[in-house]
C-alpha cells in the first residue's frame, strides 16, 4: 500500500472510530451513510428513532471535529439528517415509521398504503381498494394487506401530504 493510501485509510478509520463513539452517546441516532471523498471531504447522514435534531448533528460533528488535528490532516465535515422524502434503506427506519403512509416499489409494481408492521425480515402494508362486486354491478371497498420482504423492496418512501 502506498504511503498516501495508508494515510487516507488511517484517517478514515480514525473518523469512523470517532463517529462510533459519538453514536454511542445517543443510541437513538444511527448512521445511514458515511463517505470520505477526495480532499478529505467527510459526509455523514444520520437518522434517529425519533428523528434527528440540529443538536444531534452538532454533537456528532463536534465529537469528530474536536478530535481531529487540522495541522495533521486538512478536512471538511458535513453532518446531516436524512430528508423527509429520502428512500428508507434500513429496517430500523421502517420501524420508526409504523402508522405512516408509504409508497413501496417492487418488481411487481408500486403499492401505497399504511405501514402497519415492520420487523427484521420485512414490512406489512394495508390499504383500501375499490373492486367489482362478486355479484351484480358496481364496486365495493375492500381492505387489502400485503407483506413485503426487504429483498423484494426496490424503494420505499414516506408519503408526505399537506
mmCIF file of C-alpha atoms in Angstrom:
data_model
loop_
_atom_site.group_PDB
_atom_site.id
_atom_site.type_symbol
_atom_site.label_atom_id
_atom_site.label_comp_id
_atom_site.label_asym_id
_atom_site.label_seq_id
_atom_site.Cartn_x
_atom_site.Cartn_y
_atom_site.Cartn_z
ATOM 1 C CA UNK A 1 0.000 0.000 0.000
ATOM 2 C CA UNK A 2 1.388 3.390 -0.952
ATOM 3 C CA UNK A 3 2.075 5.879 1.864
ATOM 4 C CA UNK A 4 -0.715 8.167 0.608
ATOM 5 C CA UNK A 5 -3.279 5.353 0.548
ATOM 6 C CA UNK A 6 -2.152 4.246 4.002
ATOM 7 C CA UNK A 7 -2.607 7.776 5.391
ATOM 8 C CA UNK A 8 -6.058 8.016 3.787
ATOM 9 C CA UNK A 9 -7.026 4.612 5.231
ATOM 10 C CA UNK A 10 -5.791 5.596 8.698
ATOM 11 C CA UNK A 11 -7.665 8.912 8.541
ATOM 12 C CA UNK A 12 -10.883 7.149 7.502
ATOM 13 C CA UNK A 13 -10.508 4.605 10.317
ATOM 14 C CA UNK A 14 -9.965 7.387 12.865
ATOM 15 C CA UNK A 15 -13.079 9.244 11.659
ATOM 16 C CA UNK A 16 -15.137 6.030 11.823
ATOM 17 C CA UNK A 17 -13.919 5.343 15.382
ATOM 18 C CA UNK A 18 -14.867 8.883 16.459
ATOM 19 C CA UNK A 19 -18.242 8.509 14.756
ATOM 20 C CA UNK A 20 -18.887 5.225 16.546
ATOM 21 C CA UNK A 21 -18.116 6.838 19.913
ATOM 22 C CA UNK A 22 -20.398 9.794 19.108
ATOM 23 C CA UNK A 23 -23.270 7.478 18.144
ATOM 24 C CA UNK A 24 -22.898 5.552 21.409
ATOM 25 C CA UNK A 25 -23.547 8.829 23.246
ATOM 26 C CA UNK A 26 -27.078 8.882 21.806
ATOM 27 C CA UNK A 27 -28.200 5.389 20.804
ATOM 28 C CA UNK A 28 -31.460 6.635 19.282
ATOM 29 C CA UNK A 29 -29.365 8.116 16.432
ATOM 30 C CA UNK A 30 -27.942 5.797 13.778
ATOM 31 C CA UNK A 31 -25.755 6.028 10.694
ATOM 32 C CA UNK A 32 -27.328 5.923 7.245
ATOM 33 C CA UNK A 33 -24.331 6.889 5.108
ATOM 34 C CA UNK A 34 -20.675 7.779 5.515
ATOM 35 C CA UNK A 35 -18.405 8.914 2.708
ATOM 36 C CA UNK A 36 -14.882 10.226 2.619
ATOM 37 C CA UNK A 37 -14.429 11.930 -0.734
ATOM 38 C CA UNK A 38 -11.173 13.149 -2.260
ATOM 39 C CA UNK A 39 -9.739 16.121 -0.409
ATOM 40 C CA UNK A 40 -10.900 14.591 2.897
ATOM 41 C CA UNK A 41 -14.486 15.725 2.460
ATOM 42 C CA UNK A 42 -16.381 13.848 5.168
ATOM 43 C CA UNK A 43 -20.145 13.442 4.666
ATOM 44 C CA UNK A 44 -22.262 11.782 7.334
ATOM 45 C CA UNK A 45 -26.018 11.169 7.037
ATOM 46 C CA UNK A 46 -27.914 10.268 10.213
ATOM 47 C CA UNK A 47 -31.391 9.125 11.139
ATOM 48 C CA UNK A 48 -32.981 8.565 14.510
ATOM 49 C CA UNK A 49 -35.750 6.578 16.125
ATOM 50 C CA UNK A 50 -37.443 9.877 16.983
ATOM 51 C CA UNK A 51 -35.898 11.884 14.150
ATOM 52 C CA UNK A 52 -32.648 13.856 14.179
ATOM 53 C CA UNK A 53 -32.386 17.336 15.633
ATOM 54 C CA UNK A 54 -29.911 20.057 14.812
ATOM 55 C CA UNK A 55 -28.425 19.458 18.283
ATOM 56 C CA UNK A 56 -27.838 15.798 17.360
ATOM 57 C CA UNK A 57 -25.971 16.791 14.184
ATOM 58 C CA UNK A 58 -23.907 19.382 16.075
ATOM 59 C CA UNK A 59 -22.996 16.862 18.792
ATOM 60 C CA UNK A 60 -21.771 14.308 16.243
ATOM 61 C CA UNK A 61 -19.923 16.978 14.274
ATOM 62 C CA UNK A 62 -18.148 18.291 17.381
ATOM 63 C CA UNK A 63 -17.261 14.799 18.595
ATOM 64 C CA UNK A 64 -15.422 14.220 15.328
ATOM 65 C CA UNK A 65 -14.045 17.682 14.578
ATOM 66 C CA UNK A 66 -12.663 18.335 18.079
ATOM 67 C CA UNK A 67 -10.719 15.070 17.986
ATOM 68 C CA UNK A 68 -9.015 15.566 14.631
ATOM 69 C CA UNK A 69 -5.940 17.712 14.158
ATOM 70 C CA UNK A 70 -6.195 20.070 11.178
ATOM 71 C CA UNK A 71 -2.416 20.513 11.340
ATOM 72 C CA UNK A 72 -2.025 16.794 10.551
ATOM 73 C CA UNK A 73 -4.837 16.419 8.044
ATOM 74 C CA UNK A 74 -6.989 19.111 6.442
ATOM 75 C CA UNK A 75 -10.650 18.119 6.057
ATOM 76 C CA UNK A 76 -14.210 19.364 5.677
ATOM 77 C CA UNK A 77 -17.066 17.818 7.630
ATOM 78 C CA UNK A 78 -20.791 17.774 6.924
ATOM 79 C CA UNK A 79 -23.241 16.027 9.251
ATOM 80 C CA UNK A 80 -26.889 15.979 8.176
ATOM 81 C CA UNK A 81 -30.131 14.121 8.736
ATOM 82 C CA UNK A 82 -31.963 12.175 6.058
ATOM 83 C CA UNK A 83 -34.517 14.147 4.120
ATOM 84 C CA UNK A 84 -38.256 13.659 4.594
ATOM 85 C CA UNK A 85 -38.581 12.053 1.167
ATOM 86 C CA UNK A 86 -35.306 10.134 1.181
ATOM 87 C CA UNK A 87 -35.881 6.427 0.474
ATOM 88 C CA UNK A 88 -35.566 4.159 3.503
ATOM 89 C CA UNK A 89 -32.727 1.646 3.475
ATOM 90 C CA UNK A 90 -32.595 0.139 6.977
ATOM 91 C CA UNK A 91 -35.181 -1.948 8.879
ATOM 92 C CA UNK A 92 -34.835 0.479 11.788
ATOM 93 C CA UNK A 93 -36.169 3.283 9.575
ATOM 94 C CA UNK A 94 -39.300 1.301 8.758
ATOM 95 C CA UNK A 95 -39.966 0.545 12.429
ATOM 96 C CA UNK A 96 -39.960 4.230 13.320
ATOM 97 C CA UNK A 97 -42.482 4.949 10.543
ATOM 98 C CA UNK A 98 -45.180 2.443 11.545
ATOM 99 C CA UNK A 99 -48.552 4.151 11.134
ATOM 100 C CA UNK A 100 -47.407 6.398 8.280
ATOM 101 C CA UNK A 101 -48.325 6.098 4.626
ATOM 102 C CA UNK A 102 -45.626 4.661 2.339
ATOM 103 C CA UNK A 103 -45.015 4.235 -1.351
ATOM 104 C CA UNK A 104 -43.278 0.913 -1.954
ATOM 105 C CA UNK A 105 -41.812 -0.044 -5.331
ATOM 106 C CA UNK A 106 -41.132 -3.693 -6.146
ATOM 107 C CA UNK A 107 -40.520 -5.597 -9.376
ATOM 108 C CA UNK A 108 -44.233 -6.439 -9.393
ATOM 109 C CA UNK A 109 -45.390 -2.821 -9.140
ATOM 110 C CA UNK A 110 -45.960 0.194 -6.926
ATOM 111 C CA UNK A 111 -48.023 0.000 -3.734
ATOM 112 C CA UNK A 112 -49.296 2.761 -1.456
ATOM 113 C CA UNK A 113 -50.608 2.046 1.991
ATOM 114 C CA UNK A 114 -50.220 2.449 5.716
ATOM 115 C CA UNK A 115 -47.199 0.718 7.228
ATOM 116 C CA UNK A 116 -48.754 -1.464 9.937
ATOM 117 C CA UNK A 117 -45.800 -3.676 10.867
ATOM 118 C CA UNK A 118 -42.045 -3.863 10.387
ATOM 119 C CA UNK A 119 -39.552 -6.438 11.606
ATOM 120 C CA UNK A 120 -36.051 -7.559 10.633
ATOM 121 C CA UNK A 121 -37.359 -9.532 7.617
ATOM 122 C CA UNK A 122 -39.854 -7.133 6.061
ATOM 123 C CA UNK A 123 -42.935 -4.943 6.331
ATOM 124 C CA UNK A 124 -46.731 -5.088 6.150
ATOM 125 C CA UNK A 125 -48.767 -2.503 4.227
ATOM 126 C CA UNK A 126 -52.535 -2.048 4.417
ATOM 127 C CA UNK A 127 -54.776 -0.005 2.130
ATOM 128 C CA UNK A 128 -58.321 0.239 0.794
ATOM 129 C CA UNK A 129 -59.132 -0.628 -2.821
ATOM 130 C CA UNK A 130 -62.261 -0.472 -4.959
ATOM 131 C CA UNK A 131 -63.084 -3.799 -6.623
ATOM 132 C CA UNK A 132 -66.029 -5.113 -8.632
ATOM 133 C CA UNK A 133 -68.778 -6.701 -6.525
ATOM 134 C CA UNK A 134 -68.686 -10.503 -6.527
ATOM 135 C CA UNK A 135 -72.343 -10.479 -7.633
ATOM 136 C CA UNK A 136 -74.087 -7.727 -9.538
ATOM 137 C CA UNK A 137 -72.920 -4.393 -10.853
ATOM 138 C CA UNK A 138 -70.874 -1.764 -9.085
ATOM 139 C CA UNK A 139 -67.858 -1.766 -6.856
ATOM 140 C CA UNK A 140 -67.155 -2.299 -3.186
ATOM 141 C CA UNK A 141 -64.336 -1.048 -0.972
ATOM 142 C CA UNK A 142 -62.143 -3.858 0.333
ATOM 143 C CA UNK A 143 -59.302 -3.828 2.828
ATOM 144 C CA UNK A 144 -56.007 -5.059 1.348
ATOM 145 C CA UNK A 145 -52.965 -6.266 3.245
ATOM 146 C CA UNK A 146 -49.599 -7.205 1.743
ATOM 147 C CA UNK A 147 -46.353 -8.357 3.309
ATOM 148 C CA UNK A 148 -43.060 -7.494 1.621
ATOM 149 C CA UNK A 149 -39.650 -8.980 2.376
ATOM 150 C CA UNK A 150 -36.879 -6.390 2.356
ATOM 151 C CA UNK A 151 -35.305 -8.317 -0.549
ATOM 152 C CA UNK A 152 -38.414 -7.521 -2.666
ATOM 153 C CA UNK A 153 -38.391 -3.772 -1.972
ATOM 154 C CA UNK A 154 -36.582 -1.679 -4.573
ATOM 155 C CA UNK A 155 -37.516 1.645 -2.956
ATOM 156 C CA UNK A 156 -39.768 2.815 -0.150
ATOM 157 C CA UNK A 157 -40.594 6.384 0.844
ATOM 158 C CA UNK A 158 -42.899 8.057 3.306
ATOM 159 C CA UNK A 159 -45.699 9.907 1.502
ATOM 160 C CA UNK A 160 -45.880 13.495 2.706
ATOM 161 C CA UNK A 161 -49.352 15.035 2.489
ATOM 162 C CA UNK A 162 -50.159 18.674 3.081
#
